[in-house]
Coordinates of N, CA, C and O in Angstrom, one line a residue:
M24 N -65.5 -19.9 -11.5 CA -65.8 -18.7 -10.7 C -66.7 -19.1 -9.5 O -67.7 -19.8 -9.7
K25 N -66.3 -18.9 -8.3 CA -67.0 -19.2 -7.1 C -68.1 -18.1 -6.9 O -67.9 -17.0 -7.1
R26 N -69.3 -18.6 -6.6 CA -70.5 -17.7 -6.3 C -70.5 -17.4 -4.8 O -70.6 -18.3 -4.0
L27 N -70.4 -16.1 -4.5 CA -70.4 -15.7 -3.1 C -71.6 -14.9 -2.7 O -72.1 -14.0 -3.4
M28 N -72.2 -15.3 -1.6 CA -73.4 -14.6 -1.0 C -72.9 -14.0 0.3 O -72.3 -14.6 1.1
I29 N -73.3 -12.7 0.5 CA -72.9 -12.0 1.7 C -74.2 -11.7 2.5 O -75.1 -11.1 2.0
V30 N -74.1 -12.1 3.8 CA -75.3 -11.9 4.7 C -74.8 -11.1 5.9 O -74.0 -11.6 6.7
D31 N -75.3 -9.9 6.0 CA -75.0 -9.0 7.2 C -76.0 -7.9 7.2 O -76.4 -7.4 6.2
D32 N -76.4 -7.5 8.5 CA -77.4 -6.5 8.6 C -76.8 -5.1 8.3 O -77.5 -4.1 8.1
S33 N -75.5 -5.0 8.3 CA -74.8 -3.7 8.0 C -74.5 -3.6 6.5 O -73.7 -4.4 5.9
M34 N -75.1 -2.6 5.9 CA -74.8 -2.3 4.4 C -73.3 -2.0 4.2 O -72.7 -2.4 3.2
V35 N -72.7 -1.4 5.2 CA -71.3 -1.1 5.1 C -70.4 -2.3 5.0 O -69.5 -2.4 4.2
I36 N -70.7 -3.3 5.9 CA -70.0 -4.6 5.8 C -70.3 -5.3 4.5 O -69.4 -5.9 3.9
R37 N -71.5 -5.4 4.1 CA -71.9 -6.0 2.8 C -71.1 -5.4 1.7 O -70.5 -6.1 0.8
R38 N -71.0 -4.1 1.6 CA -70.3 -3.4 0.5 C -68.8 -3.7 0.7 O -68.1 -3.9 -0.3
R39 N -68.3 -3.6 1.9 CA -66.9 -3.8 2.1 C -66.4 -5.2 1.6 O -65.4 -5.4 1.0
I40 N -67.2 -6.2 2.0 CA -66.8 -7.6 1.6 C -66.9 -7.7 0.0 O -66.0 -8.2 -0.6
S41 N -68.0 -7.1 -0.5 CA -68.1 -7.2 -2.0 C -67.0 -6.5 -2.8 O -66.7 -6.8 -3.9
R42 N -66.5 -5.4 -2.1 CA -65.5 -4.6 -2.8 C -64.0 -5.0 -2.4 O -63.1 -4.3 -2.8
T43 N -63.8 -6.1 -1.7 CA -62.5 -6.5 -1.2 C -61.7 -6.8 -2.5 O -62.0 -7.6 -3.3
H44 N -60.5 -6.1 -2.6 CA -59.6 -6.3 -3.7 C -58.9 -7.7 -3.5 O -58.6 -8.1 -2.4
G45 N -58.7 -8.3 -4.6 CA -58.0 -9.6 -4.6 C -58.8 -10.8 -4.4 O -58.4 -11.9 -4.3
L46 N -60.2 -10.6 -4.5 CA -61.1 -11.8 -4.5 C -61.3 -12.3 -5.9 O -62.4 -12.5 -6.3
D47 N -60.2 -12.5 -6.6 CA -60.3 -13.0 -8.0 C -60.9 -14.4 -7.9 O -60.6 -15.2 -7.0
G48 N -61.7 -14.7 -8.8 CA -62.3 -16.0 -8.9 C -63.6 -16.1 -8.1 O -64.3 -17.1 -8.0
Y49 N -64.1 -14.9 -7.5 CA -65.3 -14.8 -6.8 C -66.2 -13.8 -7.4 O -65.8 -12.8 -7.8
A50 N -67.5 -14.2 -7.5 CA -68.5 -13.3 -8.0 C -69.6 -13.2 -7.0 O -70.1 -14.2 -6.5
V51 N -70.0 -12.0 -6.5 CA -71.0 -11.8 -5.6 C -72.3 -12.0 -6.3 O -72.7 -11.3 -7.2
V52 N -73.1 -13.1 -5.9 CA -74.3 -13.4 -6.6 C -75.5 -12.9 -5.8 O -76.7 -13.0 -6.3
G53 N -75.3 -12.5 -4.6 CA -76.4 -12.0 -3.8 C -76.0 -11.5 -2.4 O -74.9 -11.9 -1.9
T54 N -76.8 -10.6 -1.9 CA -76.6 -10.1 -0.5 C -77.9 -10.2 0.2 O -79.0 -10.2 -0.4
A55 N -77.8 -10.2 1.5 CA -79.0 -10.3 2.4 C -78.7 -9.6 3.7 O -77.6 -9.6 4.2
E56 N -79.8 -9.0 4.2 CA -79.6 -8.2 5.5 C -80.0 -9.0 6.7 O -79.8 -8.6 7.8
D57 N -80.6 -10.2 6.5 CA -81.0 -11.1 7.7 C -81.1 -12.5 7.2 O -81.0 -12.8 6.0
G58 N -81.3 -13.4 8.1 CA -81.4 -14.8 7.7 C -82.6 -15.2 6.8 O -82.5 -16.0 6.0
I59 N -83.7 -14.5 7.0 CA -84.9 -14.8 6.2 C -84.6 -14.5 4.8 O -84.9 -15.3 3.9
N60 N -84.1 -13.3 4.5 CA -83.7 -12.9 3.2 C -82.6 -13.8 2.6 O -82.6 -14.1 1.4
A61 N -81.7 -14.2 3.5 CA -80.6 -15.0 3.0 C -81.1 -16.3 2.5 O -80.6 -16.8 1.5
I62 N -82.1 -16.9 3.1 CA -82.6 -18.2 2.6 C -83.3 -18.0 1.3 O -83.1 -18.8 0.4
E63 N -84.0 -16.9 1.1 CA -84.6 -16.7 -0.2 C -83.5 -16.5 -1.3 O -83.6 -17.1 -2.4
V64 N -82.5 -15.7 -1.0 CA -81.4 -15.4 -2.0 C -80.7 -16.7 -2.3 O -80.3 -17.0 -3.4
A65 N -80.4 -17.5 -1.3 CA -79.7 -18.8 -1.4 C -80.4 -19.7 -2.3 O -79.8 -20.4 -3.2
R66 N -81.7 -19.8 -2.2 CA -82.6 -20.7 -3.0 C -82.4 -20.3 -4.5 O -82.3 -21.1 -5.4
E67 N -82.4 -19.0 -4.8 CA -82.3 -18.5 -6.1 C -80.9 -18.6 -6.7 O -80.7 -18.9 -7.9
T68 N -79.8 -18.4 -5.9 CA -78.5 -18.3 -6.4 C -77.6 -19.5 -6.2 O -76.6 -19.6 -6.9
Q69 N -77.9 -20.4 -5.3 CA -77.1 -21.6 -4.9 C -75.6 -21.2 -4.8 O -74.8 -21.7 -5.6
P70 N -75.3 -20.4 -3.9 CA -73.9 -19.9 -3.7 C -72.9 -21.1 -3.3 O -73.4 -22.1 -2.7
D71 N -71.7 -20.9 -3.7 CA -70.6 -21.8 -3.3 C -70.0 -21.4 -2.0 O -69.5 -22.2 -1.2
M72 N -70.0 -20.1 -1.7 CA -69.5 -19.5 -0.5 C -70.5 -18.5 0.1 O -71.1 -17.8 -0.6
I73 N -70.6 -18.6 1.5 CA -71.5 -17.6 2.1 C -70.7 -17.0 3.3 O -70.1 -17.7 4.1
T74 N -70.8 -15.7 3.4 CA -70.3 -15.0 4.6 C -71.5 -14.6 5.3 O -72.5 -14.1 4.7
I75 N -71.6 -14.8 6.6 CA -72.8 -14.5 7.4 C -72.4 -14.0 8.8 O -71.5 -14.5 9.5
D76 N -73.1 -12.9 9.2 CA -73.0 -12.4 10.5 C -73.8 -13.2 11.5 O -74.8 -13.9 11.1
L77 N -73.6 -13.1 12.8 CA -74.4 -13.9 13.8 C -75.5 -13.0 14.3 O -76.6 -13.5 14.5
T78 N -75.3 -11.7 14.5 CA -76.3 -10.9 15.1 C -77.0 -10.1 14.1 O -76.4 -9.1 13.5
M79 N -78.2 -10.4 13.8 CA -79.1 -9.8 12.8 C -80.5 -9.8 13.2 O -80.9 -10.7 14.0
P80 N -81.3 -8.8 12.7 CA -82.7 -8.8 13.1 C -83.5 -10.0 12.4 O -82.9 -10.6 11.4
N81 N -84.7 -10.2 12.8 CA -85.7 -11.1 12.1 C -85.2 -12.6 12.3 O -85.9 -13.4 13.0
M82 N -84.1 -13.0 11.7 CA -83.5 -14.3 11.8 C -82.0 -14.1 11.9 O -81.4 -13.7 11.0
D83 N -81.4 -14.5 13.0 CA -80.0 -14.3 13.2 C -79.2 -15.5 12.6 O -79.7 -16.4 12.1
G84 N -77.9 -15.3 12.6 CA -77.0 -16.3 12.0 C -77.1 -17.7 12.6 O -77.3 -18.7 11.8
P85 N -77.2 -17.9 13.9 CA -77.3 -19.2 14.5 C -78.6 -19.9 14.0 O -78.6 -21.1 13.9
E86 N -79.7 -19.2 13.7 CA -80.9 -19.8 13.2 C -80.8 -20.1 11.7 O -81.3 -21.1 11.2
A87 N -80.1 -19.2 11.0 CA -80.0 -19.3 9.5 C -79.0 -20.3 9.1 O -79.2 -21.0 8.0
I88 N -77.9 -20.5 9.8 CA -76.8 -21.3 9.3 C -77.3 -22.8 9.0 O -77.0 -23.3 8.0
P89 N -78.0 -23.5 9.9 CA -78.4 -24.8 9.6 C -79.3 -24.9 8.4 O -79.2 -25.9 7.6
V90 N -80.2 -23.9 8.2 CA -81.1 -23.9 7.1 C -80.3 -23.7 5.8 O -80.5 -24.5 4.8
L91 N -79.3 -22.8 5.8 CA -78.5 -22.6 4.6 C -77.6 -23.8 4.3 O -77.5 -24.1 3.1
A92 N -77.1 -24.4 5.4 CA -76.3 -25.6 5.2 C -77.1 -26.7 4.5 O -76.5 -27.5 3.7
S93 N -78.3 -26.9 4.9 CA -79.1 -28.0 4.3 C -79.6 -27.6 2.9 O -79.7 -28.4 2.0
L94 N -79.9 -26.3 2.7 CA -80.4 -25.8 1.4 C -79.3 -25.8 0.4 O -79.6 -26.1 -0.8
C95 N -78.1 -25.5 0.8 CA -76.9 -25.4 -0.2 C -75.8 -26.3 0.4 O -74.8 -25.7 0.9
P96 N -75.9 -27.6 0.3 CA -74.9 -28.4 1.0 C -73.5 -28.3 0.4 O -72.5 -28.6 1.1
Q97 N -73.4 -27.8 -0.8 CA -72.1 -27.5 -1.4 C -71.4 -26.2 -0.9 O -70.2 -26.0 -1.1
A98 N -72.2 -25.4 -0.3 CA -71.7 -24.1 0.1 C -70.8 -24.2 1.4 O -71.1 -24.9 2.3
R99 N -69.7 -23.4 1.3 CA -68.8 -23.2 2.5 C -69.3 -22.0 3.2 O -69.4 -20.9 2.5
I100 N -69.5 -22.0 4.5 CA -70.1 -20.9 5.2 C -69.0 -20.3 6.2 O -68.5 -21.0 7.0
L101 N -68.7 -19.0 6.0 CA -67.8 -18.3 6.8 C -68.5 -17.3 7.7 O -69.2 -16.4 7.2
V102 N -68.5 -17.5 9.0 CA -69.1 -16.6 9.9 C -68.2 -15.4 10.0 O -67.0 -15.5 10.3
V103 N -68.7 -14.2 9.9 CA -68.0 -12.9 10.0 C -68.7 -12.1 11.1 O -69.8 -11.6 10.9
S104 N -68.1 -12.1 12.3 CA -68.9 -11.5 13.5 C -67.9 -10.8 14.4 O -66.8 -11.2 14.6
A105 N -68.5 -9.9 15.1 CA -67.8 -9.2 16.2 C -67.9 -10.0 17.5 O -67.1 -9.7 18.4
L106 N -68.7 -11.0 17.6 CA -68.8 -11.9 18.7 C -67.6 -12.9 18.6 O -67.7 -13.8 17.8
S107 N -66.6 -12.7 19.4 CA -65.4 -13.5 19.2 C -65.0 -14.5 20.3 O -64.0 -15.0 20.3
D108 N -66.0 -14.8 21.2 CA -65.7 -15.7 22.2 C -65.7 -17.2 21.6 O -66.4 -17.4 20.6
K109 N -64.9 -18.1 22.2 CA -64.8 -19.4 21.7 C -66.1 -20.2 21.7 O -66.4 -20.9 20.7
A110 N -67.0 -20.0 22.7 CA -68.3 -20.7 22.7 C -69.1 -20.3 21.5 O -69.8 -21.1 20.9
T111 N -69.1 -19.0 21.1 CA -69.9 -18.5 20.0 C -69.3 -19.2 18.7 O -70.1 -19.7 17.9
A112 N -68.0 -19.2 18.5 CA -67.4 -19.8 17.4 C -67.7 -21.3 17.3 O -68.1 -21.8 16.2
I113 N -67.6 -22.0 18.4 CA -67.8 -23.4 18.4 C -69.3 -23.7 18.1 O -69.6 -24.6 17.3
G114 N -70.2 -22.9 18.6 CA -71.6 -23.1 18.3 C -71.9 -22.9 16.8 O -72.7 -23.6 16.2
A115 N -71.3 -21.9 16.2 CA -71.5 -21.6 14.8 C -71.0 -22.8 14.0 O -71.6 -23.2 13.0
L116 N -69.8 -23.3 14.3 CA -69.2 -24.4 13.6 C -70.1 -25.6 13.7 O -70.3 -26.4 12.8
A117 N -70.6 -25.9 14.9 CA -71.4 -27.0 15.2 C -72.7 -27.0 14.4 O -73.3 -28.0 14.1
S118 N -73.2 -25.8 14.1 CA -74.5 -25.7 13.4 C -74.4 -25.7 11.9 O -75.4 -25.6 11.2
G119 N -73.2 -25.8 11.4 CA -73.0 -26.0 9.9 C -72.0 -25.0 9.3 O -71.7 -25.1 8.1
A120 N -71.5 -24.0 10.0 CA -70.5 -23.1 9.5 C -69.1 -23.9 9.3 O -68.9 -24.9 10.0
H121 N -68.3 -23.4 8.5 CA -67.0 -24.0 8.2 C -65.8 -23.2 8.7 O -64.7 -23.7 8.7
G122 N -66.0 -21.9 9.0 CA -65.0 -21.0 9.4 C -65.5 -19.8 10.2 O -66.7 -19.6 10.1
F123 N -64.6 -19.1 10.8 CA -65.0 -18.0 11.7 C -64.0 -16.9 11.5 O -62.8 -17.1 11.6
L124 N -64.4 -15.7 11.2 CA -63.6 -14.5 11.1 C -64.1 -13.4 11.9 O -65.3 -13.1 11.9
C125 N -63.3 -12.8 12.8 CA -63.7 -11.8 13.7 C -63.7 -10.4 13.1 O -62.7 -10.1 12.3
K126 N -64.7 -9.6 13.4 CA -64.7 -8.2 13.0 C -64.0 -7.5 14.1 O -64.1 -7.8 15.3
P127 N -63.3 -6.4 13.8 CA -62.9 -5.9 12.4 C -61.9 -6.9 11.8 O -61.1 -7.5 12.5
F128 N -61.9 -6.9 10.5 CA -61.0 -7.7 9.8 C -60.3 -6.9 8.6 O -60.9 -5.9 8.2
T129 N -59.2 -7.4 8.2 CA -58.5 -6.7 7.1 C -58.9 -7.4 5.8 O -59.4 -8.6 5.8
D130 N -58.7 -6.8 4.7 CA -58.9 -7.4 3.4 C -58.1 -8.7 3.3 O -58.7 -9.7 2.8
Q131 N -56.9 -8.7 3.7 CA -56.1 -9.9 3.7 C -56.6 -11.0 4.5 O -56.6 -12.2 4.1
E132 N -57.1 -10.7 5.7 CA -57.7 -11.7 6.6 C -58.9 -12.4 5.9 O -59.1 -13.6 5.9
L133 N -59.8 -11.5 5.2 CA -60.9 -12.0 4.5 C -60.5 -12.9 3.4 O -61.0 -14.0 3.2
R134 N -59.6 -12.5 2.6 CA -59.1 -13.3 1.4 C -58.6 -14.6 1.9 O -58.9 -15.7 1.4
D135 N -57.7 -14.6 3.0 CA -57.1 -15.8 3.5 C -58.2 -16.8 4.0 O -58.1 -18.0 3.8
A136 N -59.2 -16.2 4.7 CA -60.3 -17.1 5.3 C -61.1 -17.8 4.1 O -61.4 -18.9 4.2
L137 N -61.4 -17.0 3.1 CA -62.2 -17.5 2.0 C -61.3 -18.6 1.2 O -61.8 -19.6 0.8
L138 N -60.1 -18.3 1.0 CA -59.2 -19.2 0.3 C -59.0 -20.5 1.1 O -59.1 -21.6 0.5
E139 N -58.9 -20.4 2.4 CA -58.8 -21.6 3.2 C -60.0 -22.5 3.1 O -60.0 -23.7 3.0
L140 N -61.2 -21.8 3.2 CA -62.4 -22.6 3.0 C -62.6 -23.2 1.7 O -63.1 -24.4 1.6
A141 N -62.2 -22.5 0.6 CA -62.3 -23.0 -0.7 C -61.4 -24.3 -0.9 O -61.7 -25.1 -1.7
Q142 N -60.3 -24.4 -0.1 CA -59.4 -25.5 -0.3 C -59.7 -26.7 0.6 O -59.2 -27.8 0.4
D143 N -60.6 -26.5 1.6 CA -61.0 -27.6 2.5 C -61.8 -28.6 1.7 O -62.6 -28.4 0.8

Protein backbone atom coordinates (compact mmCIF):
# COMPACT_ATOMS: atom_id res chain seq x y z
CA MET A 1 0.00 0.00 0.00
CA LYS A 2 1.47 3.35 -1.09
CA ARG A 3 1.26 6.17 1.46
CA LEU A 4 -0.08 9.37 -0.13
CA MET A 5 0.16 12.89 1.31
CA ILE A 6 -1.93 15.70 -0.21
CA VAL A 7 -0.74 19.31 0.04
CA ASP A 8 -3.06 22.06 -1.18
CA ASP A 9 -4.49 25.20 0.40
CA SER A 10 -7.92 24.29 -1.00
CA MET A 11 -9.88 21.87 1.17
CA VAL A 12 -12.00 21.09 -1.90
CA ILE A 13 -8.93 19.88 -3.82
CA ARG A 14 -7.58 17.93 -0.82
CA ARG A 15 -10.92 16.14 -0.47
CA ARG A 16 -11.25 15.59 -4.20
CA ILE A 17 -7.85 13.92 -4.46
CA SER A 18 -8.45 11.80 -1.36
CA ARG A 19 -11.84 10.65 -2.70
CA THR A 20 -10.70 9.87 -6.24
CA HIS A 21 -12.13 6.50 -7.18
CA GLY A 22 -9.76 3.92 -8.52
CA LEU A 23 -6.76 4.85 -6.39
CA ASP A 24 -6.46 1.26 -5.26
CA GLY A 25 -3.21 0.62 -3.49
CA TYR A 26 -3.03 4.16 -2.07
CA ALA A 27 -3.80 5.23 1.49
CA VAL A 28 -3.97 8.92 2.36
CA VAL A 29 -1.71 9.23 5.39
CA GLY A 30 -1.85 13.01 5.73
CA THR A 31 -3.00 16.30 4.32
CA ALA A 32 -1.59 19.80 4.65
CA GLU A 33 -2.75 23.27 3.67
CA ASP A 34 0.71 24.80 3.16
CA GLY A 35 4.37 23.89 2.93
CA ILE A 36 5.10 24.42 6.62
CA ASN A 37 2.38 21.97 7.64
CA ALA A 38 3.44 19.60 4.84
CA ILE A 39 6.94 19.32 6.28
CA GLU A 40 5.55 18.46 9.72
CA VAL A 41 3.15 15.86 8.29
CA ALA A 42 5.86 14.36 6.06
CA ARG A 43 8.19 13.92 9.05
CA GLU A 44 5.47 11.97 10.86
CA THR A 45 4.13 9.90 7.96
CA GLN A 46 7.08 9.39 5.56
CA PRO A 47 4.82 9.26 2.47
CA ASP A 48 5.70 7.39 -0.72
CA MET A 49 3.75 9.84 -2.90
CA ILE A 50 3.06 13.54 -2.42
CA THR A 51 0.69 15.75 -4.41
CA ILE A 52 1.48 19.43 -3.91
CA ASP A 53 0.12 22.73 -5.15
CA LEU A 54 2.52 25.54 -6.05
CA THR A 55 0.54 28.56 -4.84
CA MET A 56 -0.13 28.39 -1.08
CA PRO A 57 0.15 30.77 1.87
CA ASN A 58 2.99 30.73 4.44
CA MET A 59 5.30 28.43 2.44
CA ASP A 60 4.50 27.75 -1.21
CA GLY A 61 5.25 24.68 -3.29
CA PRO A 62 8.54 25.89 -4.81
CA GLU A 63 9.89 26.48 -1.30
CA ALA A 64 8.53 23.23 0.15
CA ILE A 65 9.42 20.81 -2.65
CA PRO A 66 13.21 20.72 -2.07
CA VAL A 67 12.69 20.33 1.68
CA LEU A 68 10.20 17.48 1.17
CA ALA A 69 12.49 15.84 -1.39
CA SER A 70 15.39 15.79 1.08
CA LEU A 71 13.20 14.82 4.05
CA CYS A 72 11.53 11.94 2.16
CA PRO A 73 13.96 10.88 -0.57
CA GLN A 74 11.82 7.83 -1.39
CA ALA A 75 8.76 9.99 -2.09
CA ARG A 76 7.59 10.72 -5.60
CA ILE A 77 6.27 14.30 -5.80
CA LEU A 78 3.46 15.26 -8.18
CA VAL A 79 2.78 18.98 -8.60
CA VAL A 80 -0.94 19.64 -9.05
CA SER A 81 -1.33 23.29 -10.04
CA ALA A 82 -3.34 25.75 -12.09
CA LEU A 83 -0.04 27.38 -13.11
CA SER A 84 0.51 25.54 -16.35
CA ASP A 85 3.29 27.41 -18.16
CA LYS A 86 6.41 25.46 -19.12
CA ALA A 87 8.77 27.56 -17.01
CA THR A 88 6.74 26.83 -13.87
CA ALA A 89 6.69 23.10 -14.60
CA ILE A 90 10.42 23.00 -15.36
CA GLY A 91 11.19 24.93 -12.17
CA ALA A 92 9.13 22.52 -10.08
CA LEU A 93 10.84 19.51 -11.66
CA ALA A 94 14.27 21.07 -11.16
CA SER A 95 13.56 21.61 -7.46
CA GLY A 96 12.74 17.95 -6.80
CA ALA A 97 9.27 17.19 -8.19
CA HIS A 98 8.82 14.17 -10.44
CA GLY A 99 5.68 15.09 -12.35
CA PHE A 100 3.23 17.89 -13.11
CA LEU A 101 -0.58 17.77 -13.44
CA CYS A 102 -2.56 20.86 -14.42
CA LYS A 103 -5.77 21.90 -12.70
CA PRO A 104 -8.51 21.30 -13.48
CA PHE A 105 -7.93 17.57 -13.85
CA THR A 106 -10.10 14.50 -14.20
CA ASP A 107 -9.99 11.51 -11.88
CA GLN A 108 -8.48 9.52 -14.75
CA GLU A 109 -5.71 12.10 -15.29
CA LEU A 110 -4.86 11.99 -11.57
CA ARG A 111 -4.81 8.18 -11.51
CA ASP A 112 -2.64 8.09 -14.65
CA ALA A 113 -0.17 10.64 -13.24
CA LEU A 114 0.19 8.78 -9.94
CA LEU A 115 0.57 5.42 -11.69
CA GLU A 116 3.23 6.85 -13.99
CA LEU A 117 5.21 8.19 -11.04
CA ALA A 118 4.88 4.93 -9.13
CA GLN A 119 6.38 3.05 -12.06
CA ASP A 120 9.35 5.41 -12.62
